[in-house]
Each structure stands twice: as structure tokens, then as C-alpha cells.
Coordinates of C-alpha atoms in Angstrom, one line a residue:
M1299 CA 95.8 226.9 215.4
S1300 CA 98.0 224.7 217.3
A1301 CA 101.0 223.6 215.3
A1302 CA 101.4 220.5 218.2
H1303 CA 99.5 216.9 218.9
S1304 CA 97.5 217.9 222.0
A1305 CA 97.1 220.5 224.9
G1306 CA 99.1 217.8 227.3
A1307 CA 102.4 217.7 224.8
L1308 CA 102.9 221.1 225.9
E1309 CA 103.5 220.6 229.6
P1310 CA 106.7 222.9 229.8
P1311 CA 110.0 221.6 232.0
P1312 CA 109.7 221.7 235.4
A1313 CA 109.6 225.8 236.9
Q1314 CA 113.1 224.7 239.0
A1315 CA 114.9 224.1 235.2
V1316 CA 113.7 226.9 233.4
A1317 CA 114.5 228.9 236.5
A1318 CA 118.2 228.0 236.2
D1319 CA 118.2 228.3 232.1
V1320 CA 117.3 231.7 232.8
A1321 CA 119.5 232.2 236.0
R1322 CA 122.4 231.2 233.4
A1323 CA 121.7 233.7 230.7
L1324 CA 121.4 236.7 232.9
E1325 CA 124.7 236.1 234.8
E1326 CA 126.5 235.7 231.5
D1327 CA 124.4 239.1 229.4
V1328 CA 124.0 241.3 232.9
G1329 CA 126.5 240.1 235.4
S1330 CA 126.9 242.7 238.1
G1331 CA 124.9 245.3 236.5
D1332 CA 123.0 246.9 233.6
L1333 CA 125.4 249.8 232.8
T1334 CA 123.1 251.2 230.0
A1335 CA 120.0 250.7 231.0
S1336 CA 121.4 252.8 234.1
L1337 CA 121.5 255.9 232.5
V1338 CA 117.5 255.8 232.2
P1339 CA 115.5 257.3 234.7
A1340 CA 114.8 254.9 237.2
E1341 CA 110.8 255.9 238.5
R1342 CA 110.0 255.7 233.9
R1343 CA 107.8 253.3 233.0
V1344 CA 107.1 251.7 229.4
T1345 CA 105.1 249.3 227.0
A1346 CA 106.8 246.8 225.4
T1347 CA 105.8 244.9 222.9
I1348 CA 107.5 242.0 221.2
V1349 CA 106.3 241.4 217.7
C1350 CA 108.1 238.1 215.3
R1351 CA 108.5 239.3 212.4
E1352 CA 108.0 235.8 210.3
E1353 CA 105.9 233.0 210.2
A1354 CA 107.3 230.8 213.1
V1355 CA 105.4 228.6 215.7
L1356 CA 105.9 230.4 218.5
C1357 CA 107.8 229.0 221.7
G1358 CA 109.1 230.6 224.6
Q1359 CA 106.5 231.8 226.9
P1360 CA 107.7 230.1 230.5
W1361 CA 111.0 231.6 229.9
V1362 CA 109.5 235.1 229.2
T1363 CA 107.3 235.0 232.3
E1364 CA 110.7 233.5 234.4
V1365 CA 112.9 236.5 232.8
L1366 CA 110.5 239.0 233.6
R1367 CA 110.0 237.4 236.8
Q1368 CA 114.2 237.6 238.3
V1369 CA 114.5 241.3 236.6
A1370 CA 111.3 243.6 236.4
P1371 CA 109.0 241.3 239.5
G1372 CA 106.3 243.9 239.1
A1373 CA 106.3 243.9 235.2
Q1374 CA 102.9 242.6 233.4
A1375 CA 102.3 241.2 230.3
R1376 CA 99.8 240.4 228.1
W1377 CA 99.9 237.3 225.7
H1378 CA 98.2 237.6 222.4
L1379 CA 99.6 234.0 221.3
Q1380 CA 100.6 231.3 223.2
D1381 CA 103.3 228.1 222.7
G1382 CA 102.4 226.4 220.1
E1383 CA 100.6 228.8 217.6
R1384 CA 101.6 229.8 214.4
T1385 CA 102.6 233.3 213.8
A1386 CA 102.1 236.2 211.2
P1387 CA 104.8 238.5 210.1
G1388 CA 104.1 241.5 212.5
A1389 CA 102.6 239.5 215.0
K1390 CA 102.0 241.0 218.6
V1391 CA 103.3 238.1 220.9
V1392 CA 103.1 240.0 224.3
E1393 CA 102.7 243.7 225.7
I1394 CA 104.5 244.3 229.3
D1395 CA 103.8 247.0 231.3
G1396 CA 107.0 247.7 233.8
P1397 CA 109.7 249.8 234.5
A1398 CA 111.8 250.8 231.7
R1399 CA 115.3 249.6 233.2
A1400 CA 114.2 246.5 234.2
L1401 CA 112.7 245.6 230.8
L1402 CA 116.1 247.2 228.8
T1403 CA 117.5 244.9 230.7
A1404 CA 115.2 242.2 230.4
E1405 CA 115.2 242.3 226.4
R1406 CA 117.8 240.3 224.5
C1407 CA 117.3 237.5 227.5
C1408 CA 113.3 237.6 226.3
L1409 CA 114.5 237.6 222.8
N1410 CA 117.3 234.7 222.7
F1411 CA 114.8 232.3 224.2
L1412 CA 111.9 232.9 222.1
Q1413 CA 113.8 232.8 218.8
T1414 CA 115.7 230.1 219.6
L1415 CA 113.1 227.8 220.8
S1416 CA 111.2 228.8 218.6
A1417 CA 113.2 228.1 215.8
V1418 CA 113.2 224.6 217.0
A1419 CA 109.3 224.4 217.0
T1420 CA 108.8 225.9 213.5
R1421 CA 111.6 223.6 212.2
T1422 CA 109.7 220.6 213.7
A1423 CA 106.1 221.5 212.7
R1424 CA 108.1 221.5 209.0
Y1425 CA 108.5 217.8 209.0
V1426 CA 105.2 216.9 210.6
D1427 CA 103.6 219.0 208.2
A1428 CA 105.5 216.8 205.6
V1429 CA 104.4 213.3 206.8
R1430 CA 101.2 214.1 207.7
G1431 CA 98.9 211.5 205.6
T1432 CA 101.5 208.7 206.8
R1433 CA 102.1 206.7 209.9
A1434 CA 105.3 208.3 211.0
A1435 CA 105.7 210.3 214.0
I1436 CA 108.5 212.9 213.7
L1437 CA 111.3 212.9 217.1
D1438 CA 114.7 214.6 218.0
T1439 CA 117.7 213.4 219.6
R1440 CA 119.7 214.6 221.9
K1441 CA 121.9 216.8 219.3
T1442 CA 121.6 219.8 221.3
I1443 CA 122.3 223.4 222.7
P1444 CA 124.4 222.0 225.7
G1445 CA 122.4 223.4 229.0
L1446 CA 118.9 223.7 226.8
R1447 CA 117.6 220.3 226.4
Q1448 CA 114.9 220.1 228.5
A1449 CA 114.2 223.6 226.7
Q1450 CA 114.6 222.5 222.7
K1451 CA 112.8 219.0 223.8
Y1452 CA 109.8 221.0 224.6
A1453 CA 110.0 223.4 221.8
V1454 CA 110.0 220.4 219.3
R1455 CA 106.8 219.0 221.3
C1456 CA 105.6 222.8 220.6
G1457 CA 106.1 221.9 216.9
G1458 CA 103.8 218.6 217.1
G1459 CA 107.2 216.9 217.0
S1460 CA 107.9 213.8 219.6
N1461 CA 110.2 213.3 222.1
H1462 CA 112.9 210.3 221.9
R1463 CA 115.2 209.5 225.6
M1464 CA 116.5 212.7 227.5
G1465 CA 119.5 212.0 228.0
L1466 CA 121.8 208.5 228.3
F1467 CA 119.7 208.1 231.9
D1468 CA 116.2 207.4 231.4
A1469 CA 116.3 204.6 228.4
V1470 CA 118.6 202.3 227.1
L1471 CA 119.8 203.0 222.8
I1472 CA 122.0 200.1 222.0
K1473 CA 124.3 200.9 218.7
E1474 CA 127.0 199.9 216.7
N1475 CA 129.9 200.2 219.4
H1476 CA 127.7 199.0 222.3
I1477 CA 126.8 195.6 219.8
A1478 CA 130.7 195.0 219.5
A1479 CA 131.9 195.6 223.3
A1480 CA 128.9 193.9 224.2
G1481 CA 129.8 190.8 222.2
G1482 CA 126.8 190.8 219.6
L1483 CA 123.3 192.1 219.3
T1484 CA 121.9 189.6 221.6
A1485 CA 124.6 189.6 224.5
A1486 CA 124.1 193.6 224.6
F1487 CA 120.0 193.3 224.3
R1488 CA 120.1 190.2 227.2
A1489 CA 122.0 193.2 229.4
A1490 CA 119.9 195.4 228.4
Q1491 CA 116.9 193.7 230.2
A1492 CA 118.9 192.4 232.8
L1493 CA 119.7 195.8 233.7
A1494 CA 115.7 196.5 233.2
A1495 CA 115.0 194.5 235.3
T1496 CA 116.5 196.3 238.5
R1497 CA 116.0 199.9 237.6
P1498 CA 113.4 202.5 235.4
V1499 CA 114.1 202.1 232.0
A1500 CA 111.7 204.0 229.3
F1501 CA 112.4 201.5 226.5
I1502 CA 115.2 199.7 225.2
Q1503 CA 115.8 200.1 221.4
V1504 CA 118.6 198.2 219.0
E1505 CA 119.9 199.7 216.1
V1506 CA 121.0 197.7 213.4
E1507 CA 122.4 198.6 209.7
T1508 CA 121.6 195.5 207.8
L1509 CA 118.6 193.0 207.5
T1510 CA 121.0 190.6 208.5
Q1511 CA 121.4 192.3 212.5
L1512 CA 117.6 193.0 211.9
Q1513 CA 116.5 189.3 211.5
E1514 CA 118.6 188.4 214.4
A1515 CA 116.6 191.6 217.2
L1516 CA 113.5 190.2 215.4
D1517 CA 114.9 186.9 216.9
A1518 CA 116.2 187.9 220.4
G1519 CA 112.2 189.8 221.1
V1520 CA 113.6 193.6 220.4
T1521 CA 110.4 195.5 220.4
M1522 CA 112.0 199.3 219.3
V1523 CA 114.8 198.9 216.6
L1524 CA 116.5 201.7 214.8
L1525 CA 117.6 201.5 211.5
D1526 CA 120.3 203.3 210.1
N1527 CA 121.1 205.0 207.1
M1528 CA 119.3 202.4 205.2
P1529 CA 118.5 202.5 201.4
L1530 CA 114.4 202.9 200.6
E1531 CA 114.6 200.1 199.3
T1532 CA 115.6 198.4 202.0
L1533 CA 113.6 200.3 204.5
R1534 CA 111.0 198.5 202.7
E1535 CA 111.9 194.9 202.7
A1536 CA 113.0 196.3 207.1
V1537 CA 108.8 197.0 207.0
R1538 CA 108.1 193.6 205.3
M1539 CA 110.3 191.6 207.4
A1540 CA 108.9 193.2 210.8
G1541 CA 105.7 193.1 209.7
G1542 CA 104.7 194.6 213.2
R1543 CA 106.4 192.6 215.5
C1544 CA 108.5 195.9 216.2
S1545 CA 108.1 199.6 216.1
L1546 CA 110.6 200.9 213.7
E1547 CA 112.4 203.8 213.4
I1548 CA 114.6 206.0 210.9
S1549 CA 118.2 207.4 211.2
G1550 CA 120.5 209.0 209.3
G1551 CA 120.4 211.1 206.3
V1552 CA 117.1 212.0 207.0
T1553 CA 116.3 215.5 205.0
L1554 CA 113.2 217.7 205.0
E1555 CA 112.7 216.9 200.5
R1556 CA 113.1 213.1 200.7
L1557 CA 110.7 212.8 204.7
H1558 CA 108.1 211.9 202.7
E1559 CA 109.4 209.0 200.8
L1560 CA 111.4 208.0 203.9
A1561 CA 107.8 207.8 206.0
A1562 CA 105.8 206.6 202.9
T1563 CA 107.7 203.0 203.4
G1564 CA 105.7 202.2 206.4
V1565 CA 107.6 202.9 209.6
D1566 CA 106.6 204.3 212.7
R1567 CA 109.3 206.9 213.9
I1568 CA 111.9 209.0 212.1
S1569 CA 114.6 210.8 214.3
V1570 CA 115.9 213.7 213.5
G1571 CA 119.2 215.4 214.2
A1572 CA 118.5 218.8 212.1
L1573 CA 115.1 219.7 214.7
I1574 CA 117.8 221.3 216.6
K1575 CA 120.8 221.5 215.3
D1576 CA 120.2 223.2 212.0
I1577 CA 118.2 226.1 212.4
Q1578 CA 117.8 229.6 211.6
A1579 CA 116.6 231.6 214.4
V1580 CA 113.4 233.7 214.4
D1581 CA 113.0 237.3 213.8
F1582 CA 111.5 238.5 216.7
S1583 CA 111.8 242.6 218.1
M1584 CA 110.8 244.5 221.2
R1585 CA 110.1 248.3 220.8
F1586 CA 108.9 250.5 223.7
S1587 CA 106.4 252.8 224.1
E1588 CA 106.4 255.5 227.1
R1589 CA 103.0 255.1 229.3
P1590 CA 101.1 258.5 229.9
V1591 CA 101.4 259.6 233.1
E1592 CA 98.0 258.9 235.0
R1593 CA 96.0 261.5 235.9
G1594 CA 96.7 262.9 239.1
S1595 CA 100.0 261.8 239.4
R1596 CA 103.0 263.1 240.0

């Protein structure tokens, strides 16, 4: 069963972004060459099986495929599970036939991508499960591993979550320091509206810390509000005040234990930095078996 909302949610990052991720990983791991793999006879061929040792939501197939393309282009992979699917302990994820040297070199990069991205997808799925039955969507933040933002945001989608802005370039989020520097909430919002009239802006969102600020945002016509670190009763009052006039998002102090009661206040979105920054790697392993020599070969 897939943890993601829909097949469309699982659109991976552009191929060039995946290729760049893999190239960086191989450069730092392989460098000028894999010394230990060179001890294996060049003609030796094996079947490598990647197994997931625990319950998880799988994520990382495009990166594993790209590692093989760059390191072992003749290898043949047979996937038993797809990104977004839940794994059982001991589940076979993929079997790969290819040259032993190349697969030995590819092993660690393949597993690193799988263990990290599956960890994000798995944690996200837990948060999504916790708000089931409410209207709240689970969103990520920009608290990603440098250089892996597109990969980790894809992993959030595999876990059934949604993405907030990709970076500082695609949307406007007006926070406390922006409000102070711009001369007030309304002034900052009007400046953002003027900016959006000159270039593509996915959305304009304003962060508020008090109900007084929320009222000012509503009066200014803000349609997306971020409620920062508000107590439960204040959140309920904020939902009542907004009355559906804007989308409300919770941020700050969000834990898995408190998640359902936060979602039950009636907010639309909950953004959680822990989806990405507080993960525990999922346990994957790769095991080799020598391929039988085909009849007639020498």
C-alpha cells in the first residue's frame, strides 16, 4: 500500500537534479577509484539484493537507478517495491545483476540514499497517520540537508506529506524580522503584493504571534497565515476569528504526541521541521550472490 496521497505526488525531481546528487555522492566516496573493489576479478558477475530490515516507507529509487547508470551502466535492476510503498522487515527491495566490481562500488551510495530518503518518508507517514480524520495537511520546511532539498522534499511526498516552499525564490513568507524591518505587518504585505505583480510568486504567507496580529492580517486581506508557537486555546480562537477567510498553518512546538490535538483545532496545515531534520536512518543492506555460469560460456 502506498503512503502517498496520489501517483502525481510522487513525481521525482528533474533527472538532472538526481544526477547531480549522485555525482556529488560518488565524488566524495569513490574519488579516484575504489581500491578494494579492484581486488575482485574484472569478469566476475553477481546478483546483488537490497533488503529493508524494518517497517518503513520506501523512497530513493531514482537515486539508486542513477547510481547504477553512472557506475554500472550494464546492470539490470528488478524492483520488487516502489517509492511510497510500505515495507515489511526483511522485504526484498531490488535485485541487481551486474559486474561485481561496479556493484561493490555502488553499494554504499545506493544504501545511503535509500536509508536517508526512506527515513524522511517513514517519519512523514507517521505524522500523516496521526492527523487522519482532520482537515490538516502535513507540510515540510526548509530545514533540509544542504544539497539534498529536492530529494528530501520528494521523500516527504512519498510519505503522504506536502511541500511548503522549495526555497527563498519561489514564495514569500513574511516573518517577525521582515515585519520589523519593513515597518509593520501591513506594510510588508503590501510590498509583497507589489512584488507578486512583477514576477511569479507561488504564495504570500504572513507569520503572526498574537491574535492582534492575526486581526491585522485579516484586515489587510492576507489569505495565508502562519500561527507561530500559539497555545492550544489561542489556536482555537484563531480558527474562530479567521472564519474560513484565510488558510491557517501551525508552526513551532509541533510534536508527534501533540499532533492530533493541534490538528483538531481546525487549522488547514501543520508544518513540521522534524520530518527532515530529526530522522533516524532506515536499515537497508545489500547482499551478493554469485551468478551461475551460463551453459556454453567459458
